[in-house]
């Protein structure tokens, strides 16, 4: 794995831990029994993770053109989410179709249900 791929993998692991609903959406195992911290402290921790990751991605050399594109896409998406958090809208995100409350409910749709162990969470 290249350094950028390793960094991206570490980010997915860290983001899964900080937002278990996204982990479940993405199929990352081990988070089906947890909810994200939507308090101001939890949102600040998420923003800190994004800031650190943007800095790390910017400092990470790209192995080739494919990685240059991947690096640019990562920075754009991370900065976009960071801008949403910094604006304060993430703390006031409540609407009838797409908000943390709906994400909690939808998480159950993405959880595996094939085995008895799946149902235990």
PDB file of C-alpha atoms in Angstrom:
ATOM      1  CA  UNK A   1       0.000   0.000   0.000  1.00  0.00           C
ATOM      2  CA  UNK A   2       1.128   3.515  -0.726  1.00  0.00           C
ATOM      3  CA  UNK A   3       1.339   6.109   2.057  1.00  0.00           C
ATOM      4  CA  UNK A   4      -1.838   7.799   0.774  1.00  0.00           C
ATOM      5  CA  UNK A   5      -3.726   4.495   0.767  1.00  0.00           C
ATOM      6  CA  UNK A   6      -2.555   3.811   4.312  1.00  0.00           C
ATOM      7  CA  UNK A   7      -3.622   7.287   5.398  1.00  0.00           C
ATOM      8  CA  UNK A   8      -7.044   6.800   3.796  1.00  0.00           C
ATOM      9  CA  UNK A   9      -7.455   3.449   5.562  1.00  0.00           C
ATOM     10  CA  UNK A  10      -6.535   5.016   8.923  1.00  0.00           C
ATOM     11  CA  UNK A  11      -9.048   7.797   8.291  1.00  0.00           C
ATOM     12  CA  UNK A  12     -11.836   5.294   7.567  1.00  0.00           C
ATOM     13  CA  UNK A  13     -11.002   3.465  10.807  1.00  0.00           C
ATOM     14  CA  UNK A  14     -10.945   6.707  12.804  1.00  0.00           C
ATOM     15  CA  UNK A  15     -14.109   8.060  11.205  1.00  0.00           C
ATOM     16  CA  UNK A  16     -15.913   4.769  11.797  1.00  0.00           C
ATOM     17  CA  UNK A  17     -15.089   5.038  15.490  1.00  0.00           C
ATOM     18  CA  UNK A  18     -16.285   8.638  15.681  1.00  0.00           C
ATOM     19  CA  UNK A  19     -19.446   8.034  13.601  1.00  0.00           C
ATOM     20  CA  UNK A  20     -20.668   4.457  14.027  1.00  0.00           C
ATOM     21  CA  UNK A  21     -23.755   5.051  11.853  1.00  0.00           C
ATOM     22  CA  UNK A  22     -21.513   5.844   8.880  1.00  0.00           C
ATOM     23  CA  UNK A  23     -19.465   2.745   9.706  1.00  0.00           C
ATOM     24  CA  UNK A  24     -22.617   0.646   9.472  1.00  0.00           C
ATOM     25  CA  UNK A  25     -23.633   2.359   6.216  1.00  0.00           C
ATOM     26  CA  UNK A  26     -20.203   1.523   4.757  1.00  0.00           C
ATOM     27  CA  UNK A  27     -20.182  -2.044   6.046  1.00  0.00           C
ATOM     28  CA  UNK A  28     -17.322  -1.529   8.496  1.00  0.00           C
ATOM     29  CA  UNK A  29     -17.835  -4.260  11.117  1.00  0.00           C
ATOM     30  CA  UNK A  30     -17.826  -3.670  14.843  1.00  0.00           C
ATOM     31  CA  UNK A  31     -19.954  -0.548  15.183  1.00  0.00           C
ATOM     32  CA  UNK A  32     -23.532  -1.786  14.814  1.00  0.00           C
ATOM     33  CA  UNK A  33     -24.163  -1.372  18.532  1.00  0.00           C
ATOM     34  CA  UNK A  34     -23.045   2.260  18.884  1.00  0.00           C
ATOM     35  CA  UNK A  35     -24.256   5.781  18.090  1.00  0.00           C
ATOM     36  CA  UNK A  36     -22.186   8.864  17.298  1.00  0.00           C
ATOM     37  CA  UNK A  37     -21.627  11.615  19.843  1.00  0.00           C
ATOM     38  CA  UNK A  38     -23.688  14.529  18.493  1.00  0.00           C
ATOM     39  CA  UNK A  39     -22.875  16.814  21.420  1.00  0.00           C
ATOM     40  CA  UNK A  40     -20.757  19.939  20.832  1.00  0.00           C
ATOM     41  CA  UNK A  41     -17.729  18.011  22.130  1.00  0.00           C
ATOM     42  CA  UNK A  42     -18.439  15.122  19.759  1.00  0.00           C
ATOM     43  CA  UNK A  43     -18.798  17.453  16.778  1.00  0.00           C
ATOM     44  CA  UNK A  44     -15.558  19.214  17.787  1.00  0.00           C
ATOM     45  CA  UNK A  45     -13.760  15.853  17.881  1.00  0.00           C
ATOM     46  CA  UNK A  46     -15.068  15.101  14.394  1.00  0.00           C
ATOM     47  CA  UNK A  47     -13.844  18.495  13.148  1.00  0.00           C
ATOM     48  CA  UNK A  48     -10.432  17.885  14.734  1.00  0.00           C
ATOM     49  CA  UNK A  49     -10.162  14.536  12.945  1.00  0.00           C
ATOM     50  CA  UNK A  50     -11.033  16.193   9.641  1.00  0.00           C
ATOM     51  CA  UNK A  51      -8.499  19.019  10.168  1.00  0.00           C
ATOM     52  CA  UNK A  52      -5.718  16.575  11.033  1.00  0.00           C
ATOM     53  CA  UNK A  53      -6.562  14.373   8.072  1.00  0.00           C
ATOM     54  CA  UNK A  54      -6.652  17.292   5.603  1.00  0.00           C
ATOM     55  CA  UNK A  55      -3.197  18.369   6.809  1.00  0.00           C
ATOM     56  CA  UNK A  56      -1.887  14.800   6.564  1.00  0.00           C
ATOM     57  CA  UNK A  57      -3.334  14.317   3.068  1.00  0.00           C
ATOM     58  CA  UNK A  58      -1.837  17.598   1.857  1.00  0.00           C
ATOM     59  CA  UNK A  59       1.580  16.520   3.199  1.00  0.00           C
ATOM     60  CA  UNK A  60       1.356  13.012   1.737  1.00  0.00           C
ATOM     61  CA  UNK A  61       3.151  12.544  -1.578  1.00  0.00           C
ATOM     62  CA  UNK A  62       1.162  11.105  -4.470  1.00  0.00           C
ATOM     63  CA  UNK A  63       2.689   8.029  -6.087  1.00  0.00           C
ATOM     64  CA  UNK A  64       1.177   8.790  -9.497  1.00  0.00           C
ATOM     65  CA  UNK A  65      -1.536  10.737 -11.311  1.00  0.00           C
ATOM     66  CA  UNK A  66      -4.253   8.452  -9.928  1.00  0.00           C
ATOM     67  CA  UNK A  67      -3.189   9.342  -6.411  1.00  0.00           C
ATOM     68  CA  UNK A  68      -3.034  13.048  -7.269  1.00  0.00           C
ATOM     69  CA  UNK A  69      -6.704  12.819  -8.250  1.00  0.00           C
ATOM     70  CA  UNK A  70      -7.529  10.773  -5.140  1.00  0.00           C
ATOM     71  CA  UNK A  71      -5.693  13.251  -2.910  1.00  0.00           C
ATOM     72  CA  UNK A  72      -7.534  16.212  -4.449  1.00  0.00           C
ATOM     73  CA  UNK A  73     -10.881  14.432  -4.036  1.00  0.00           C
ATOM     74  CA  UNK A  74     -10.136  13.563  -0.411  1.00  0.00           C
ATOM     75  CA  UNK A  75      -9.176  17.146   0.421  1.00  0.00           C
ATOM     76  CA  UNK A  76     -12.305  18.509  -1.282  1.00  0.00           C
ATOM     77  CA  UNK A  77     -14.667  16.126   0.538  1.00  0.00           C
ATOM     78  CA  UNK A  78     -12.971  16.517   3.915  1.00  0.00           C
ATOM     79  CA  UNK A  79     -12.914  20.317   3.640  1.00  0.00           C
ATOM     80  CA  UNK A  80     -16.556  20.337   2.559  1.00  0.00           C
ATOM     81  CA  UNK A  81     -17.591  18.384   5.662  1.00  0.00           C
ATOM     82  CA  UNK A  82     -15.331  20.551   7.809  1.00  0.00           C
ATOM     83  CA  UNK A  83     -17.003  23.704   6.456  1.00  0.00           C
ATOM     84  CA  UNK A  84     -20.402  22.239   7.365  1.00  0.00           C
ATOM     85  CA  UNK A  85     -19.216  21.519  10.898  1.00  0.00           C
ATOM     86  CA  UNK A  86     -17.545  24.914  11.284  1.00  0.00           C
ATOM     87  CA  UNK A  87     -20.689  26.706  10.079  1.00  0.00           C
ATOM     88  CA  UNK A  88     -22.665  25.329  13.018  1.00  0.00           C
ATOM     89  CA  UNK A  89     -25.287  23.719  10.787  1.00  0.00           C
ATOM     90  CA  UNK A  90     -24.249  20.220  11.818  1.00  0.00           C
ATOM     91  CA  UNK A  91     -25.309  21.028  15.390  1.00  0.00           C
ATOM     92  CA  UNK A  92     -28.728  22.184  14.190  1.00  0.00           C
ATOM     93  CA  UNK A  93     -29.313  19.482  11.583  1.00  0.00           C
ATOM     94  CA  UNK A  94     -32.928  18.453  12.007  1.00  0.00           C
ATOM     95  CA  UNK A  95     -35.319  18.018   9.104  1.00  0.00           C
ATOM     96  CA  UNK A  96     -37.914  15.552   8.000  1.00  0.00           C
ATOM     97  CA  UNK A  97     -35.892  13.547   5.483  1.00  0.00           C
ATOM     98  CA  UNK A  98     -32.166  13.695   6.216  1.00  0.00           C
ATOM     99  CA  UNK A  99     -30.789  14.311   9.685  1.00  0.00           C
ATOM    100  CA  UNK A 100     -29.107  12.339  12.462  1.00  0.00           C
ATOM    101  CA  UNK A 101     -32.488  11.075  13.638  1.00  0.00           C
ATOM    102  CA  UNK A 102     -33.239   9.547  10.235  1.00  0.00           C
ATOM    103  CA  UNK A 103     -29.695   8.184  10.040  1.00  0.00           C
ATOM    104  CA  UNK A 104     -30.210   6.365  13.338  1.00  0.00           C
ATOM    105  CA  UNK A 105     -33.344   4.682  12.003  1.00  0.00           C
ATOM    106  CA  UNK A 106     -31.807   3.907   8.606  1.00  0.00           C
ATOM    107  CA  UNK A 107     -28.806   2.280  10.267  1.00  0.00           C
ATOM    108  CA  UNK A 108     -30.951  -0.754  11.011  1.00  0.00           C
ATOM    109  CA  UNK A 109     -31.596  -1.193   7.275  1.00  0.00           C
ATOM    110  CA  UNK A 110     -27.862  -1.580   6.673  1.00  0.00           C
ATOM    111  CA  UNK A 111     -27.115  -3.963   9.525  1.00  0.00           C
ATOM    112  CA  UNK A 112     -26.549  -7.628   8.656  1.00  0.00           C
ATOM    113  CA  UNK A 113     -29.337  -9.988   9.718  1.00  0.00           C
ATOM    114  CA  UNK A 114     -28.167 -13.354   8.362  1.00  0.00           C
ATOM    115  CA  UNK A 115     -26.893 -14.962  11.550  1.00  0.00           C
ATOM    116  CA  UNK A 116     -27.839 -15.147  15.199  1.00  0.00           C
ATOM    117  CA  UNK A 117     -24.725 -13.104  16.026  1.00  0.00           C
ATOM    118  CA  UNK A 118     -25.926 -10.376  13.638  1.00  0.00           C
ATOM    119  CA  UNK A 119     -29.156 -10.086  15.604  1.00  0.00           C
ATOM    120  CA  UNK A 120     -27.267  -9.845  18.905  1.00  0.00           C
ATOM    121  CA  UNK A 121     -26.221  -6.282  18.149  1.00  0.00           C
TER     122      UNK A 121
END
